[in-house]
Short mmCIF file of C-alpha atoms and ligand atoms in Angstrom, two decimals:
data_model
loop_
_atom_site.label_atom_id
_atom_site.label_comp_id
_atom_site.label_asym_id
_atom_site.label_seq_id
_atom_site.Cartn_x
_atom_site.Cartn_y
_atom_site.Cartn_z
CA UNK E 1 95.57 38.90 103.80
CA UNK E 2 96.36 41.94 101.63
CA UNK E 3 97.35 41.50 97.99
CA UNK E 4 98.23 44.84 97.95
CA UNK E 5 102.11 45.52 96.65
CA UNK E 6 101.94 49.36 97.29
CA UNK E 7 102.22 50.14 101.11
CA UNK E 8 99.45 51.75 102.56
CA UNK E 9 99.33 54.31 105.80
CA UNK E 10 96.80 57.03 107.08
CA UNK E 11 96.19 59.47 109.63
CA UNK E 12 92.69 59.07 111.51
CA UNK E 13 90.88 61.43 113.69
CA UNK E 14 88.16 63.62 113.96
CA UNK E 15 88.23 66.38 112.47
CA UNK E 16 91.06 65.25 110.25
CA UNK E 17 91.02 68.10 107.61
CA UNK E 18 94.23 69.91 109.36
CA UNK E 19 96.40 67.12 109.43
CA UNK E 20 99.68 67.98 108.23
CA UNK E 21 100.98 64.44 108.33
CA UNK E 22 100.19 63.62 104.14
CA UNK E 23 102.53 66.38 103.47
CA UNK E 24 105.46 64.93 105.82
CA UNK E 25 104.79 61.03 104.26
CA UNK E 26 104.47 62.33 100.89
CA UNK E 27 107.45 64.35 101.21
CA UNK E 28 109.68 61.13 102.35
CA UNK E 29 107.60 58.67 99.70
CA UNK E 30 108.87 60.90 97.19
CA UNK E 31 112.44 61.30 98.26
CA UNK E 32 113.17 58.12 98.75
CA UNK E 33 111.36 56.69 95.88
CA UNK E 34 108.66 54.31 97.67
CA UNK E 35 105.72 53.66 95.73
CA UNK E 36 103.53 53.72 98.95
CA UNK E 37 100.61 56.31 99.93
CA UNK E 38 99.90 58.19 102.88
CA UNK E 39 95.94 59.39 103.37
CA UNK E 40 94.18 61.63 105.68
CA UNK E 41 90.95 58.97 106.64
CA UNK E 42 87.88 61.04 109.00
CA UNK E 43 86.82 58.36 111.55
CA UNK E 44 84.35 59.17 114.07
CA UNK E 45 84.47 58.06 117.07
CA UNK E 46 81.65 55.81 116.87
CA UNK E 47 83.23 54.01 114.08
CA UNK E 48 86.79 53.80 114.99
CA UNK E 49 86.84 50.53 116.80
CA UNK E 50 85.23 49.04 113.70
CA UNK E 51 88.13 50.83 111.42
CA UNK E 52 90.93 49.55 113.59
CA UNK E 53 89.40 46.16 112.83
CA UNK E 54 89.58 46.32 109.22
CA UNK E 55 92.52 47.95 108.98
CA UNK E 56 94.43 44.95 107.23
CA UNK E 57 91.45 43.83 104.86
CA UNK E 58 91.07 47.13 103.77
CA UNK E 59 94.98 47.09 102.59
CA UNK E 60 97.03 49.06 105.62
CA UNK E 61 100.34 48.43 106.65
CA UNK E 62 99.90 50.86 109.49
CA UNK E 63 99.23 54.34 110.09
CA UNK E 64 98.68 57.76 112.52
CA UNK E 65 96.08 57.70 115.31
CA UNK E 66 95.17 61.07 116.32
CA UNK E 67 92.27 63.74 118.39
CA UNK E 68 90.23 62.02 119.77
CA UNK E 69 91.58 58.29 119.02
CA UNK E 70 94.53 58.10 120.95
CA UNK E 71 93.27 56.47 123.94
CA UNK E 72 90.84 54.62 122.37
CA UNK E 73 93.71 52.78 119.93
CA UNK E 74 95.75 52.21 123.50
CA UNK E 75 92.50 50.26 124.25
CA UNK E 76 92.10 48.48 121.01
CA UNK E 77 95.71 47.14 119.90
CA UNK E 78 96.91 43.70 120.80
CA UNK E 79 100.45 45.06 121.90
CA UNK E 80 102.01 48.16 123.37
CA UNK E 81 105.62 49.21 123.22
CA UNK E 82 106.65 50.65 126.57
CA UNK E 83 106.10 54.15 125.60
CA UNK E 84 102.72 54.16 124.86
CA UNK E 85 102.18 51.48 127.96
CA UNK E 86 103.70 54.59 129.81
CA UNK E 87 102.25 57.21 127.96
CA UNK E 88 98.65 55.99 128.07
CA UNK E 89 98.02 56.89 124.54
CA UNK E 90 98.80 55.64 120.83
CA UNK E 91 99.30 57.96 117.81
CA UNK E 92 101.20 54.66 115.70
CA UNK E 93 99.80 51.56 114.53
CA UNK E 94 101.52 49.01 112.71
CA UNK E 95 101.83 44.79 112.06
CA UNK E 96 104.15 42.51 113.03
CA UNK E 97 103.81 39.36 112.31
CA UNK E 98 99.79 39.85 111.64
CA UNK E 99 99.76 41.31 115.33
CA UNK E 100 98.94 44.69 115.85
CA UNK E 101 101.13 46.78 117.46
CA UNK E 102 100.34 50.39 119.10
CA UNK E 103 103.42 52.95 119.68
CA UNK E 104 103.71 56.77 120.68
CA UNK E 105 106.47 58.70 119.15
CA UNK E 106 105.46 62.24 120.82
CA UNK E 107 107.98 61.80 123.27
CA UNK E 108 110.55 61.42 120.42
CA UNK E 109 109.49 63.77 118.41
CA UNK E 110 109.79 66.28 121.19
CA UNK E 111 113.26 65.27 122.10
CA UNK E 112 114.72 64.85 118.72
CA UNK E 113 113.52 68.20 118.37
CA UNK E 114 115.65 70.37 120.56
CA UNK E 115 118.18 67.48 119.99
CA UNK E 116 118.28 69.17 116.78
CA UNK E 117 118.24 72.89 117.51
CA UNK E 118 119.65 72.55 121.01
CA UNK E 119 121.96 70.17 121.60
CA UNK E 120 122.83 70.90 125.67
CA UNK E 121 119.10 71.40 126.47
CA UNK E 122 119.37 68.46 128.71
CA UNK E 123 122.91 68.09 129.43
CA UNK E 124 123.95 67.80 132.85
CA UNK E 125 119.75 67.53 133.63
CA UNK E 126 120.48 65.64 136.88
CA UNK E 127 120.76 68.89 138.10
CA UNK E 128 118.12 70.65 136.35
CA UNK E 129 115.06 71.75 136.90
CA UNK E 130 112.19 71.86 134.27
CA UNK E 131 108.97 73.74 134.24
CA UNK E 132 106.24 72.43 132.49
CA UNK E 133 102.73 73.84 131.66
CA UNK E 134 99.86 72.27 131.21
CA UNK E 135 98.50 68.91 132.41
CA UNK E 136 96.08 67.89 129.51
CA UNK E 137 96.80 64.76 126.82
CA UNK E 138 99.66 66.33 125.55
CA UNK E 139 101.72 66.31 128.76
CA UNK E 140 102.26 63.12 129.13
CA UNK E 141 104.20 62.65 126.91
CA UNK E 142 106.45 65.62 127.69
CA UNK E 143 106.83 64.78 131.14
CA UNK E 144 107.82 60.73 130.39
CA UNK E 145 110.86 62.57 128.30
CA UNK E 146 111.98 64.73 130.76
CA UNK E 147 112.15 62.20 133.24
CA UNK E 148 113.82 59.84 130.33
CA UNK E 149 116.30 62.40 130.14
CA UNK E 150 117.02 62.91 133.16
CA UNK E 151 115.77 66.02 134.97
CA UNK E 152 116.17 66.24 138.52
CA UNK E 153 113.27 68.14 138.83
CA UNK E 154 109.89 68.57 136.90
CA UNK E 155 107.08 71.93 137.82
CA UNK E 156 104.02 71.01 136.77
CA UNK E 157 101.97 73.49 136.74
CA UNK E 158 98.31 74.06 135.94
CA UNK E 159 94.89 75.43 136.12
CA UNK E 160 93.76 72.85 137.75
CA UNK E 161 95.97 71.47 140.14
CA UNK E 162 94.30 68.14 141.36
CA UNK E 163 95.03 67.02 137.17
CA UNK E 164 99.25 67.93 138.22
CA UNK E 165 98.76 66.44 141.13
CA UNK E 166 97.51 62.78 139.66
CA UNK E 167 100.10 63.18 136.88
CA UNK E 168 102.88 62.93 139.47
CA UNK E 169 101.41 60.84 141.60
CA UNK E 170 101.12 58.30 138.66
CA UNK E 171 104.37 59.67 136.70
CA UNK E 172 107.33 60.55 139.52
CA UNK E 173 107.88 61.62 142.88
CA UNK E 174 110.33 63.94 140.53
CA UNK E 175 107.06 65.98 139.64
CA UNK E 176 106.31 69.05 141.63
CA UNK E 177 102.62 69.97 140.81
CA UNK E 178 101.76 73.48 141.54
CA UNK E 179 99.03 76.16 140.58
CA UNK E 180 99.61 78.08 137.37
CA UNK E 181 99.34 81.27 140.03
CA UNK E 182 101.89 79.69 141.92
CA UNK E 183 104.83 79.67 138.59
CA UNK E 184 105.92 83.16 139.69
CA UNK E 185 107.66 81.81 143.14
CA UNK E 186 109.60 79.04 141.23
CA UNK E 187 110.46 80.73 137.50
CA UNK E 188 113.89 81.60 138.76
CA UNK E 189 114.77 78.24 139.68
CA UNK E 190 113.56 77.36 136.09
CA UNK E 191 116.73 76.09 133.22
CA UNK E 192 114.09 74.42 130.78
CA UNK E 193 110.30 75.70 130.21
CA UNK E 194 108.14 73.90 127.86
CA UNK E 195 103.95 75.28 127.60
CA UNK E 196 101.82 72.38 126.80
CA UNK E 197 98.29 73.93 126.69
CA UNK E 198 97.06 75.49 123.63
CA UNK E 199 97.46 78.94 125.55
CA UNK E 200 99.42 80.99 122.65
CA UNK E 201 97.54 79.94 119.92
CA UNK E 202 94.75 83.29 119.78
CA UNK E 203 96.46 86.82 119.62
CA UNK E 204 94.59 87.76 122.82
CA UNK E 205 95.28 84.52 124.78
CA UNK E 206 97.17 85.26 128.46
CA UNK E 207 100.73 84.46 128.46
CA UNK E 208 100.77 80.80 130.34
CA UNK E 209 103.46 81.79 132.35
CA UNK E 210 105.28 84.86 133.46
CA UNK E 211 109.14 84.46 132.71
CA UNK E 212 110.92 87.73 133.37
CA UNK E 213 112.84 86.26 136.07
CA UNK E 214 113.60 82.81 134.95
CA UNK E 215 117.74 82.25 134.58
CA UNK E 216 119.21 83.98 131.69
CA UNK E 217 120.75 80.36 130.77
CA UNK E 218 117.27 78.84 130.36
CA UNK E 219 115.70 77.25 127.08
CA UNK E 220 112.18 78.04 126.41
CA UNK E 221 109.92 75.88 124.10
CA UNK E 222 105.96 75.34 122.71
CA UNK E 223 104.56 72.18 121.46
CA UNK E 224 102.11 74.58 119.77
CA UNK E 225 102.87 75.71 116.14
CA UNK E 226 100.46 77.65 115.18
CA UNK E 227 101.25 79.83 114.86
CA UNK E 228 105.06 79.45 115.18
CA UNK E 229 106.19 81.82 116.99
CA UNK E 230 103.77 81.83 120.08
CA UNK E 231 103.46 84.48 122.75
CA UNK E 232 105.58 82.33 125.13
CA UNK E 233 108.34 82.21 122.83
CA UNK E 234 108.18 85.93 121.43
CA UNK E 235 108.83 86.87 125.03
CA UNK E 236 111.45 84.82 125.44
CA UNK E 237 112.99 85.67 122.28
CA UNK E 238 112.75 89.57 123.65
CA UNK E 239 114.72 88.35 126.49
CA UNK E 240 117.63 86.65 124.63
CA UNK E 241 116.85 83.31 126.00
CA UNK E 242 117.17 80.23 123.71
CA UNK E 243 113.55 79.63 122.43
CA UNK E 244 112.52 76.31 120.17
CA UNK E 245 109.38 76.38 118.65
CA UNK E 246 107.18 73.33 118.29
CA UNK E 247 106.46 72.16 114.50
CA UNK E 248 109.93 69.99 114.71
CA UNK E 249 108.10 68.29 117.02
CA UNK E 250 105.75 67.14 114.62
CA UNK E 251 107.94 66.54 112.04
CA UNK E 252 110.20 63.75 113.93
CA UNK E 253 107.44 62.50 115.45
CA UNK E 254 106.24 60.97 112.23
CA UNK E 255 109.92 59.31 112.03
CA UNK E 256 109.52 56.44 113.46
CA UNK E 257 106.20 55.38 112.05
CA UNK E 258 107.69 55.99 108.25
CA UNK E 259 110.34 53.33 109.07
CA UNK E 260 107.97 50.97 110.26
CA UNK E 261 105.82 50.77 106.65
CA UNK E 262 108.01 51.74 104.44
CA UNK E 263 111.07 50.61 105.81
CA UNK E 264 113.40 53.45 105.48
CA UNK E 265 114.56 56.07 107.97
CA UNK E 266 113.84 59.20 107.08
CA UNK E 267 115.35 62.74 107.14
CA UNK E 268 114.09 65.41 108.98
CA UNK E 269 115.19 68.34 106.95
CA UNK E 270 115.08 72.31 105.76
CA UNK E 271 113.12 71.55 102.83
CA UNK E 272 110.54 69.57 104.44
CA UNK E 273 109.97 71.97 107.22
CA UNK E 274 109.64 74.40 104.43
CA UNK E 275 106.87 72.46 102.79
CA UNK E 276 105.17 72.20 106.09
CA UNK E 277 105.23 76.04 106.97
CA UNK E 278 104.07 77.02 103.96
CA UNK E 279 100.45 75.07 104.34
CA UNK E 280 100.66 76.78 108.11
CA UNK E 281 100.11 80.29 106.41
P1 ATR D 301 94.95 68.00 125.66
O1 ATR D 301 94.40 66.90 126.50
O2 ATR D 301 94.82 67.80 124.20
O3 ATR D 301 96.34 68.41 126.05
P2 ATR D 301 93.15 69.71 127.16
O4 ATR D 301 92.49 68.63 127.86
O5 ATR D 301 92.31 70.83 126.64
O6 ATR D 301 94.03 69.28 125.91
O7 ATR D 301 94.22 70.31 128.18
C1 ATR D 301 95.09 71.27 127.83
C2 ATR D 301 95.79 71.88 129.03
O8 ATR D 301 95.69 73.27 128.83
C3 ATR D 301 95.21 71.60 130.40
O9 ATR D 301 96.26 71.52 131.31
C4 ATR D 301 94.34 72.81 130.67
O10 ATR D 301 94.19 73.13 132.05
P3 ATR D 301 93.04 72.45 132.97
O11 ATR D 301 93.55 71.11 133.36
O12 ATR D 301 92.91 73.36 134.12
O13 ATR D 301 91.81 72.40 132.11
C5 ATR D 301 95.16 73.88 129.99
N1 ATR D 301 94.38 75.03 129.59
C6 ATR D 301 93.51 75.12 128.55
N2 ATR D 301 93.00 76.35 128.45
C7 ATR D 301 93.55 77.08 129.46
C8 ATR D 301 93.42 78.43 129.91
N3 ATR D 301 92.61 79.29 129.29
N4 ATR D 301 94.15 78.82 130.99
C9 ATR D 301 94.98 77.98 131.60
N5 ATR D 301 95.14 76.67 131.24
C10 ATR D 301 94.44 76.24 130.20
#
């Protein structure tokens, strides 16, 4: 058992040098006067099995799962909470009871998000339609909060289509999937866009989708952050529409987990997203 009276959490993954999550825990530990620590840990694939296993003799209360462990800490933890079951993929770990437990908090993090900066983005959604891009990892868990919200209808549109098409086949018979070439015939149906790939992220990447005709009414959002203010949403922002970018994401995300080591719910706030940004530059 651990002796330890300071709390313990990480971040694992591979490479792990990026992670922005020490700044967000730190930031909270701080605030709210824990004497806990938050560390960025490199695992390798090769060795993360053996890390999950001696995660509570080597003094952890819990911590962040990310690239490329998600899937494999959905394989390794003794229980799922019905997102992640969902979802398919972890990115929190933490003990109950000596038992541990595997959550995602992506879905969350994305709602709590534009709950934040747009509070109608899903009202009335039972007779909205969403458009999203991109059918890798980080779908997933975009599409299981749309459909927790409510939409009545979910695009899903990529690349590679037969990847859509097994997404909806296992998500919802809600889910529409469709070629990216194939967005242009369905934009002006669109009230809610959300880009998923990392298309955005390079100066001369291709804009995912092409939105001059999507409804003037429509809110337009990036889980990318980097950088902030991605092609997507610079367009959108020409075109007066309602844009959200996608580092509040990753702030709430982290919520959830916080509360479950340290025991207190934290604040998502201006000063913490300021802290964040600045490492960004
Ligand atoms: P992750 O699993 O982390 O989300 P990924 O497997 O690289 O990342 O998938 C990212 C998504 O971006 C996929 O939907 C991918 O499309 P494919 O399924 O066709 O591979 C999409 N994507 C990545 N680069 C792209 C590009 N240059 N053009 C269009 N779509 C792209």
């Amino acid at each position: 058992m651990n002796k330890t009276k300071i709390k313990q959490a990480f971040v694992c993954g591979f490479p792990i040098a990026h992670s922005k999550s020490p700044i967000i825990h730190n930031y909270w530990l701080k605030q709210n006067n824990i004497a806990g620590s938050y560390e960025k840990i490199a695992v390798e694939s090769e060795n993360f099995n053996a890390f999950i296993i001696e995660l509570q003799q080597n003094g952890f209360t819990g911590g962040n799962v990310t690239l490329p462990h998600k899937e494999a800490a959905f394989q390794q933890v003794q229980k799922l909470d019905e997102v992640a079951q969902k979802i398919g993929a972890v990115n929190t770990l933490w003990y109950e009871n000596d038992i541990l437990y595997g959550g995602n908090t992506d879905a969350y993090g994305f709602t709590a998000n534009l709950d934040q900066y747009c509070e109608d983005w899903s009202k009335n959604a039972d007779q909205k339609t969403a458009m999203v891009i991109g059918a890798g990892g980080a779908c997933r868990a975009i599409l299981y909060a749309l459909l927790e919200r409510g939409f009545s209808k979910i695009i899903l549109a990529n690349r590679t289509l037969k990847t859509a098409q097994k997404l909806a086949d296992e998500f919802s018979d809600k889910i529409l999937p469709i070629n990216l070439e194939e967005t242009s015939s369905h934009i002006s149906s669109v009230d809610f866009l959300v880009n998923t790939t990392s298309l955005g992220m390079y100066e001369d990447d291709a804009l995912p989708v092409d939105i001059k005709n999507i409804k003037s009414t429509a809110v337009v959002t990036d889980i990318v952050y980097t950088p902030l203010k991605t092609k997507l949403l610079k367009q959108a922002e020409a075109m007066n529409l309602k844009t959200i970018d996608g580092l509040g994401m990753l702030l709430h995300q982290a919520v959830p987990g916080f509360e479950k080591w340290f025991g207190v719910r934290p604040q998502v706030n201006q000063e913490l997203r300021n802290l964040v940004l600045a490492e960004l530059k």
